[in-house]
Amino acid sequence: MDTSARAQNSDPLSISTIGEDLTITGNVTSTGELHLDGRIHGDVHCVSLVLGETARLEGNVVAEDVMVRGHLIGSVRALRAHLRRERHCGRDNNRFRPV
Protein backbone atom coordinates (compact mmCIF):
# COMPACT_ATOMS: atom_id res chain seq x y z
CA MET A 1 0.00 0.00 0.00
CA ASP A 2 1.40 3.40 -1.01
CA THR A 3 0.97 5.81 1.89
CA SER A 4 2.80 8.72 0.29
CA ALA A 5 1.17 12.15 0.21
CA ARG A 6 0.69 11.84 -3.54
CA ALA A 7 -1.15 8.50 -3.27
CA GLN A 8 -3.44 9.72 -0.50
CA ASN A 9 -4.46 12.82 -2.43
CA SER A 10 -5.60 12.25 -6.02
CA ASP A 11 -5.62 15.99 -6.80
CA PRO A 12 -2.73 17.19 -8.97
CA LEU A 13 0.13 18.86 -7.12
CA SER A 14 0.22 22.63 -7.07
CA ILE A 15 3.44 24.09 -8.50
CA SER A 16 5.27 26.98 -6.86
CA THR A 17 8.17 28.71 -8.62
CA ILE A 18 11.02 30.70 -7.10
CA GLY A 19 12.48 32.72 -9.97
CA GLU A 20 16.11 33.57 -10.78
CA ASP A 21 15.74 37.06 -9.34
CA LEU A 22 14.60 35.84 -5.90
CA THR A 23 16.70 34.88 -2.85
CA ILE A 24 15.02 33.41 0.22
CA THR A 25 16.78 33.25 3.59
CA GLY A 26 14.92 30.81 5.80
CA ASN A 27 13.17 27.47 5.53
CA VAL A 28 10.65 26.76 2.76
CA THR A 29 7.75 24.31 3.12
CA SER A 30 5.29 23.29 0.39
CA THR A 31 2.59 20.64 0.16
CA GLY A 32 3.13 20.53 -3.61
CA GLU A 33 5.90 20.78 -6.18
CA LEU A 34 8.58 23.46 -5.89
CA HIS A 35 10.59 24.72 -8.89
CA LEU A 36 13.69 26.61 -7.81
CA ASP A 37 15.57 28.82 -10.26
CA GLY A 38 16.76 31.34 -7.66
CA ARG A 39 18.50 30.89 -4.32
CA ILE A 40 17.46 29.48 -0.95
CA HIS A 41 19.61 29.68 2.18
CA GLY A 42 17.64 27.28 4.37
CA ASP A 43 15.98 23.88 4.45
CA VAL A 44 13.30 22.76 1.98
CA HIS A 45 10.43 20.36 2.77
CA CYS A 46 8.05 19.53 -0.10
CA VAL A 47 6.55 16.68 -2.10
CA SER A 48 8.64 17.32 -5.21
CA LEU A 49 11.64 19.61 -5.78
CA VAL A 50 13.13 20.65 -9.13
CA LEU A 51 16.38 22.65 -8.95
CA GLY A 52 16.83 24.46 -12.24
CA GLU A 53 20.22 25.10 -13.85
CA THR A 54 20.45 28.58 -12.28
CA ALA A 55 19.35 27.40 -8.81
CA ARG A 56 21.49 27.42 -5.70
CA LEU A 57 20.25 25.74 -2.52
CA GLU A 58 22.29 25.87 0.68
CA GLY A 59 20.35 23.70 3.09
CA ASN A 60 18.84 20.27 3.57
CA VAL A 61 16.05 18.77 1.48
CA VAL A 62 13.25 16.39 2.50
CA ALA A 63 10.98 15.39 -0.40
CA GLU A 64 9.56 12.39 -2.23
CA ASP A 65 11.15 13.38 -5.56
CA VAL A 66 14.20 15.57 -6.15
CA MET A 67 15.65 16.62 -9.52
CA VAL A 68 18.98 18.49 -9.36
CA ARG A 69 20.18 20.53 -12.32
CA GLY A 70 21.67 23.40 -10.29
CA HIS A 71 23.89 23.66 -7.21
CA LEU A 72 22.99 21.96 -3.93
CA ILE A 73 25.01 22.25 -0.73
CA GLY A 74 23.38 20.11 1.96
CA SER A 75 21.81 16.71 2.45
CA VAL A 76 18.91 15.12 0.57
CA ARG A 77 16.35 12.70 2.03
CA ALA A 78 14.12 11.51 -0.80
CA LEU A 79 12.44 8.41 -2.18
CA ARG A 80 13.78 9.30 -5.64
CA ALA A 81 16.66 11.65 -6.49
CA HIS A 82 17.92 12.47 -9.99
CA LEU A 83 21.09 14.32 -10.94
CA ARG A 84 21.10 15.86 -14.41
CA ARG A 85 24.35 16.57 -16.24
CA GLU A 86 27.38 17.33 -14.13
CA ARG A 87 26.32 19.04 -10.90
CA HIS A 88 27.92 20.14 -7.66
CA CYS A 89 26.28 18.53 -4.64
CA GLY A 90 27.19 17.89 -1.05
CA ARG A 91 28.39 19.70 2.01
CA ASP A 92 32.00 19.79 0.86
CA ASN A 93 31.26 20.70 -2.79
CA ASN A 94 31.95 17.20 -4.09
CA ARG A 95 31.24 16.82 -7.78
CA PHE A 96 28.84 14.01 -8.67
CA ARG A 97 28.25 12.73 -12.18
CA PRO A 98 25.10 10.80 -13.03
CA VAL A 99 25.52 7.32 -14.46
mmCIF file with all atom_site columns, C-alpha atoms in Angstrom:
data_model
loop_
_atom_site.group_PDB
_atom_site.id
_atom_site.type_symbol
_atom_site.label_atom_id
_atom_site.label_alt_id
_atom_site.label_comp_id
_atom_site.label_asym_id
_atom_site.label_entity_id
_atom_site.label_seq_id
_atom_site.pdbx_PDB_ins_code
_atom_site.Cartn_x
_atom_site.Cartn_y
_atom_site.Cartn_z
_atom_site.occupancy
_atom_site.B_iso_or_equiv
_atom_site.pdbx_formal_charge
_atom_site.auth_seq_id
_atom_site.auth_comp_id
_atom_site.auth_asym_id
_atom_site.auth_atom_id
_atom_site.pdbx_PDB_model_num
ATOM 1  C CA . MET A 1 1  ? 0.000  0.000  0.000   1.00 0.00 ? 1  MET A CA 1
ATOM 2  C CA . ASP A 1 2  ? 1.395  3.397  -1.012  1.00 0.00 ? 2  ASP A CA 1
ATOM 3  C CA . THR A 1 3  ? 0.968  5.805  1.889   1.00 0.00 ? 3  THR A CA 1
ATOM 4  C CA . SER A 1 4  ? 2.796  8.716  0.286   1.00 0.00 ? 4  SER A CA 1
ATOM 5  C CA . ALA A 1 5  ? 1.173  12.150 0.210   1.00 0.00 ? 5  ALA A CA 1
ATOM 6  C CA . ARG A 1 6  ? 0.693  11.843 -3.541  1.00 0.00 ? 6  ARG A CA 1
ATOM 7  C CA . ALA A 1 7  ? -1.148 8.501  -3.273  1.00 0.00 ? 7  ALA A CA 1
ATOM 8  C CA . GLN A 1 8  ? -3.436 9.717  -0.499  1.00 0.00 ? 8  GLN A CA 1
ATOM 9  C CA . ASN A 1 9  ? -4.460 12.815 -2.426  1.00 0.00 ? 9  ASN A CA 1
ATOM 10 C CA . SER A 1 10 ? -5.599 12.253 -6.018  1.00 0.00 ? 10 SER A CA 1
ATOM 11 C CA . ASP A 1 11 ? -5.617 15.991 -6.803  1.00 0.00 ? 11 ASP A CA 1
ATOM 12 C CA . PRO A 1 12 ? -2.728 17.185 -8.969  1.00 0.00 ? 12 PRO A CA 1
ATOM 13 C CA . LEU A 1 13 ? 0.131  18.855 -7.116  1.00 0.00 ? 13 LEU A CA 1
ATOM 14 C CA . SER A 1 14 ? 0.218  22.631 -7.073  1.00 0.00 ? 14 SER A CA 1
ATOM 15 C CA . ILE A 1 15 ? 3.438  24.086 -8.498  1.00 0.00 ? 15 ILE A CA 1
ATOM 16 C CA . SER A 1 16 ? 5.269  26.984 -6.858  1.00 0.00 ? 16 SER A CA 1
ATOM 17 C CA . THR A 1 17 ? 8.175  28.710 -8.619  1.00 0.00 ? 17 THR A CA 1
ATOM 18 C CA . ILE A 1 18 ? 11.022 30.698 -7.099  1.00 0.00 ? 18 ILE A CA 1
ATOM 19 C CA . GLY A 1 19 ? 12.477 32.719 -9.971  1.00 0.00 ? 19 GLY A CA 1
ATOM 20 C CA . GLU A 1 20 ? 16.105 33.569 -10.783 1.00 0.00 ? 20 GLU A CA 1
ATOM 21 C CA . ASP A 1 21 ? 15.737 37.061 -9.336  1.00 0.00 ? 21 ASP A CA 1
ATOM 22 C CA . LEU A 1 22 ? 14.602 35.841 -5.903  1.00 0.00 ? 22 LEU A CA 1
ATOM 23 C CA . THR A 1 23 ? 16.699 34.882 -2.851  1.00 0.00 ? 23 THR A CA 1
ATOM 24 C CA . ILE A 1 24 ? 15.022 33.406 0.220   1.00 0.00 ? 24 ILE A CA 1
ATOM 25 C CA . THR A 1 25 ? 16.781 33.251 3.586   1.00 0.00 ? 25 THR A CA 1
ATOM 26 C CA . GLY A 1 26 ? 14.921 30.812 5.805   1.00 0.00 ? 26 GLY A CA 1
ATOM 27 C CA . ASN A 1 27 ? 13.174 27.468 5.534   1.00 0.00 ? 27 ASN A CA 1
ATOM 28 C CA . VAL A 1 28 ? 10.653 26.758 2.760   1.00 0.00 ? 28 VAL A CA 1
ATOM 29 C CA . THR A 1 29 ? 7.746  24.309 3.117   1.00 0.00 ? 29 THR A CA 1
ATOM 30 C CA . SER A 1 30 ? 5.290  23.290 0.395   1.00 0.00 ? 30 SER A CA 1
ATOM 31 C CA . THR A 1 31 ? 2.590  20.636 0.162   1.00 0.00 ? 31 THR A CA 1
ATOM 32 C CA . GLY A 1 32 ? 3.134  20.525 -3.606  1.00 0.00 ? 32 GLY A CA 1
ATOM 33 C CA . GLU A 1 33 ? 5.899  20.776 -6.176  1.00 0.00 ? 33 GLU A CA 1
ATOM 34 C CA . LEU A 1 34 ? 8.577  23.455 -5.888  1.00 0.00 ? 34 LEU A CA 1
ATOM 35 C CA . HIS A 1 35 ? 10.591 24.725 -8.888  1.00 0.00 ? 35 HIS A CA 1
ATOM 36 C CA . LEU A 1 36 ? 13.687 26.615 -7.806  1.00 0.00 ? 36 LEU A CA 1
ATOM 37 C CA . ASP A 1 37 ? 15.568 28.817 -10.260 1.00 0.00 ? 37 ASP A CA 1
ATOM 38 C CA . GLY A 1 38 ? 16.758 31.345 -7.664  1.00 0.00 ? 38 GLY A CA 1
ATOM 39 C CA . ARG A 1 39 ? 18.498 30.893 -4.319  1.00 0.00 ? 39 ARG A CA 1
ATOM 40 C CA . ILE A 1 40 ? 17.459 29.480 -0.953  1.00 0.00 ? 40 ILE A CA 1
ATOM 41 C CA . HIS A 1 41 ? 19.610 29.683 2.178   1.00 0.00 ? 41 HIS A CA 1
ATOM 42 C CA . GLY A 1 42 ? 17.638 27.283 4.375   1.00 0.00 ? 42 GLY A CA 1
ATOM 43 C CA . ASP A 1 43 ? 15.980 23.876 4.449   1.00 0.00 ? 43 ASP A CA 1
ATOM 44 C CA . VAL A 1 44 ? 13.298 22.757 1.983   1.00 0.00 ? 44 VAL A CA 1
ATOM 45 C CA . HIS A 1 45 ? 10.432 20.356 2.772   1.00 0.00 ? 45 HIS A CA 1
ATOM 46 C CA . CYS A 1 46 ? 8.054  19.531 -0.096  1.00 0.00 ? 46 CYS A CA 1
ATOM 47 C CA . VAL A 1 47 ? 6.545  16.681 -2.099  1.00 0.00 ? 47 VAL A CA 1
ATOM 48 C CA . SER A 1 48 ? 8.643  17.316 -5.207  1.00 0.00 ? 48 SER A CA 1
ATOM 49 C CA . LEU A 1 49 ? 11.636 19.612 -5.784  1.00 0.00 ? 49 LEU A CA 1
ATOM 50 C CA . VAL A 1 50 ? 13.133 20.651 -9.127  1.00 0.00 ? 50 VAL A CA 1
ATOM 51 C CA . LEU A 1 51 ? 16.377 22.648 -8.953  1.00 0.00 ? 51 LEU A CA 1
ATOM 52 C CA . GLY A 1 52 ? 16.828 24.463 -12.244 1.00 0.00 ? 52 GLY A CA 1
ATOM 53 C CA . GLU A 1 53 ? 20.217 25.103 -13.845 1.00 0.00 ? 53 GLU A CA 1
ATOM 54 C CA . THR A 1 54 ? 20.451 28.583 -12.283 1.00 0.00 ? 54 THR A CA 1
ATOM 55 C CA . ALA A 1 55 ? 19.346 27.400 -8.814  1.00 0.00 ? 55 ALA A CA 1
ATOM 56 C CA . ARG A 1 56 ? 21.493 27.418 -5.701  1.00 0.00 ? 56 ARG A CA 1
ATOM 57 C CA . LEU A 1 57 ? 20.255 25.738 -2.524  1.00 0.00 ? 57 LEU A CA 1
ATOM 58 C CA . GLU A 1 58 ? 22.291 25.871 0.678   1.00 0.00 ? 58 GLU A CA 1
ATOM 59 C CA . GLY A 1 59 ? 20.348 23.698 3.093   1.00 0.00 ? 59 GLY A CA 1
ATOM 60 C CA . ASN A 1 60 ? 18.844 20.268 3.574   1.00 0.00 ? 60 ASN A CA 1
ATOM 61 C CA . VAL A 1 61 ? 16.048 18.766 1.477   1.00 0.00 ? 61 VAL A CA 1
ATOM 62 C CA . VAL A 1 62 ? 13.253 16.393 2.504   1.00 0.00 ? 62 VAL A CA 1
ATOM 63 C CA . ALA A 1 63 ? 10.978 15.390 -0.400  1.00 0.00 ? 63 ALA A CA 1
ATOM 64 C CA . GLU A 1 64 ? 9.559  12.389 -2.233  1.00 0.00 ? 64 GLU A CA 1
ATOM 65 C CA . ASP A 1 65 ? 11.146 13.378 -5.561  1.00 0.00 ? 65 ASP A CA 1
ATOM 66 C CA . VAL A 1 66 ? 14.199 15.570 -6.148  1.00 0.00 ? 66 VAL A CA 1
ATOM 67 C CA . MET A 1 67 ? 15.647 16.624 -9.517  1.00 0.00 ? 67 MET A CA 1
ATOM 68 C CA . VAL A 1 68 ? 18.977 18.489 -9.363  1.00 0.00 ? 68 VAL A CA 1
ATOM 69 C CA . ARG A 1 69 ? 20.177 20.534 -12.315 1.00 0.00 ? 69 ARG A CA 1
ATOM 70 C CA . GLY A 1 70 ? 21.666 23.402 -10.285 1.00 0.00 ? 70 GLY A CA 1
ATOM 71 C CA . HIS A 1 71 ? 23.887 23.656 -7.205  1.00 0.00 ? 71 HIS A CA 1
ATOM 72 C CA . LEU A 1 72 ? 22.988 21.961 -3.928  1.00 0.00 ? 72 LEU A CA 1
ATOM 73 C CA . ILE A 1 73 ? 25.013 22.246 -0.730  1.00 0.00 ? 73 ILE A CA 1
ATOM 74 C CA . GLY A 1 74 ? 23.381 20.113 1.959   1.00 0.00 ? 74 GLY A CA 1
ATOM 75 C CA . SER A 1 75 ? 21.815 16.706 2.454   1.00 0.00 ? 75 SER A CA 1
ATOM 76 C CA . VAL A 1 76 ? 18.910 15.120 0.567   1.00 0.00 ? 76 VAL A CA 1
ATOM 77 C CA . ARG A 1 77 ? 16.348 12.699 2.035   1.00 0.00 ? 77 ARG A CA 1
ATOM 78 C CA . ALA A 1 78 ? 14.116 11.505 -0.797  1.00 0.00 ? 78 ALA A CA 1
ATOM 79 C CA . LEU A 1 79 ? 12.436 8.409  -2.182  1.00 0.00 ? 79 LEU A CA 1
ATOM 80 C CA . ARG A 1 80 ? 13.777 9.299  -5.638  1.00 0.00 ? 80 ARG A CA 1
ATOM 81 C CA . ALA A 1 81 ? 16.656 11.651 -6.493  1.00 0.00 ? 81 ALA A CA 1
ATOM 82 C CA . HIS A 1 82 ? 17.917 12.473 -9.985  1.00 0.00 ? 82 HIS A CA 1
ATOM 83 C CA . LEU A 1 83 ? 21.094 14.317 -10.940 1.00 0.00 ? 83 LEU A CA 1
ATOM 84 C CA . ARG A 1 84 ? 21.098 15.861 -14.412 1.00 0.00 ? 84 ARG A CA 1
ATOM 85 C CA . ARG A 1 85 ? 24.347 16.570 -16.236 1.00 0.00 ? 85 ARG A CA 1
ATOM 86 C CA . GLU A 1 86 ? 27.380 17.332 -14.126 1.00 0.00 ? 86 GLU A CA 1
ATOM 87 C CA . ARG A 1 87 ? 26.318 19.037 -10.898 1.00 0.00 ? 87 ARG A CA 1
ATOM 88 C CA . HIS A 1 88 ? 27.925 20.138 -7.663  1.00 0.00 ? 88 HIS A CA 1
ATOM 89 C CA . CYS A 1 89 ? 26.277 18.530 -4.637  1.00 0.00 ? 89 CYS A CA 1
ATOM 90 C CA . GLY A 1 90 ? 27.187 17.887 -1.045  1.00 0.00 ? 90 GLY A CA 1
ATOM 91 C CA . ARG A 1 91 ? 28.391 19.704 2.012   1.00 0.00 ? 91 ARG A CA 1
ATOM 92 C CA . ASP A 1 92 ? 32.003 19.790 0.855   1.00 0.00 ? 92 ASP A CA 1
ATOM 93 C CA . ASN A 1 93 ? 31.264 20.699 -2.788  1.00 0.00 ? 93 ASN A CA 1
ATOM 94 C CA . ASN A 1 94 ? 31.949 17.203 -4.091  1.00 0.00 ? 94 ASN A CA 1
ATOM 95 C CA . ARG A 1 95 ? 31.243 16.823 -7.779  1.00 0.00 ? 95 ARG A CA 1
ATOM 96 C CA . PHE A 1 96 ? 28.845 14.013 -8.671  1.00 0.00 ? 96 PHE A CA 1
ATOM 97 C CA . ARG A 1 97 ? 28.255 12.728 -12.182 1.00 0.00 ? 97 ARG A CA 1
ATOM 98 C CA . PRO A 1 98 ? 25.098 10.799 -13.035 1.00 0.00 ? 98 PRO A CA 1
ATOM 99 C CA . VAL A 1 99 ? 25.523 7.317  -14.456 1.00 0.00 ? 99 VAL A CA 1
#
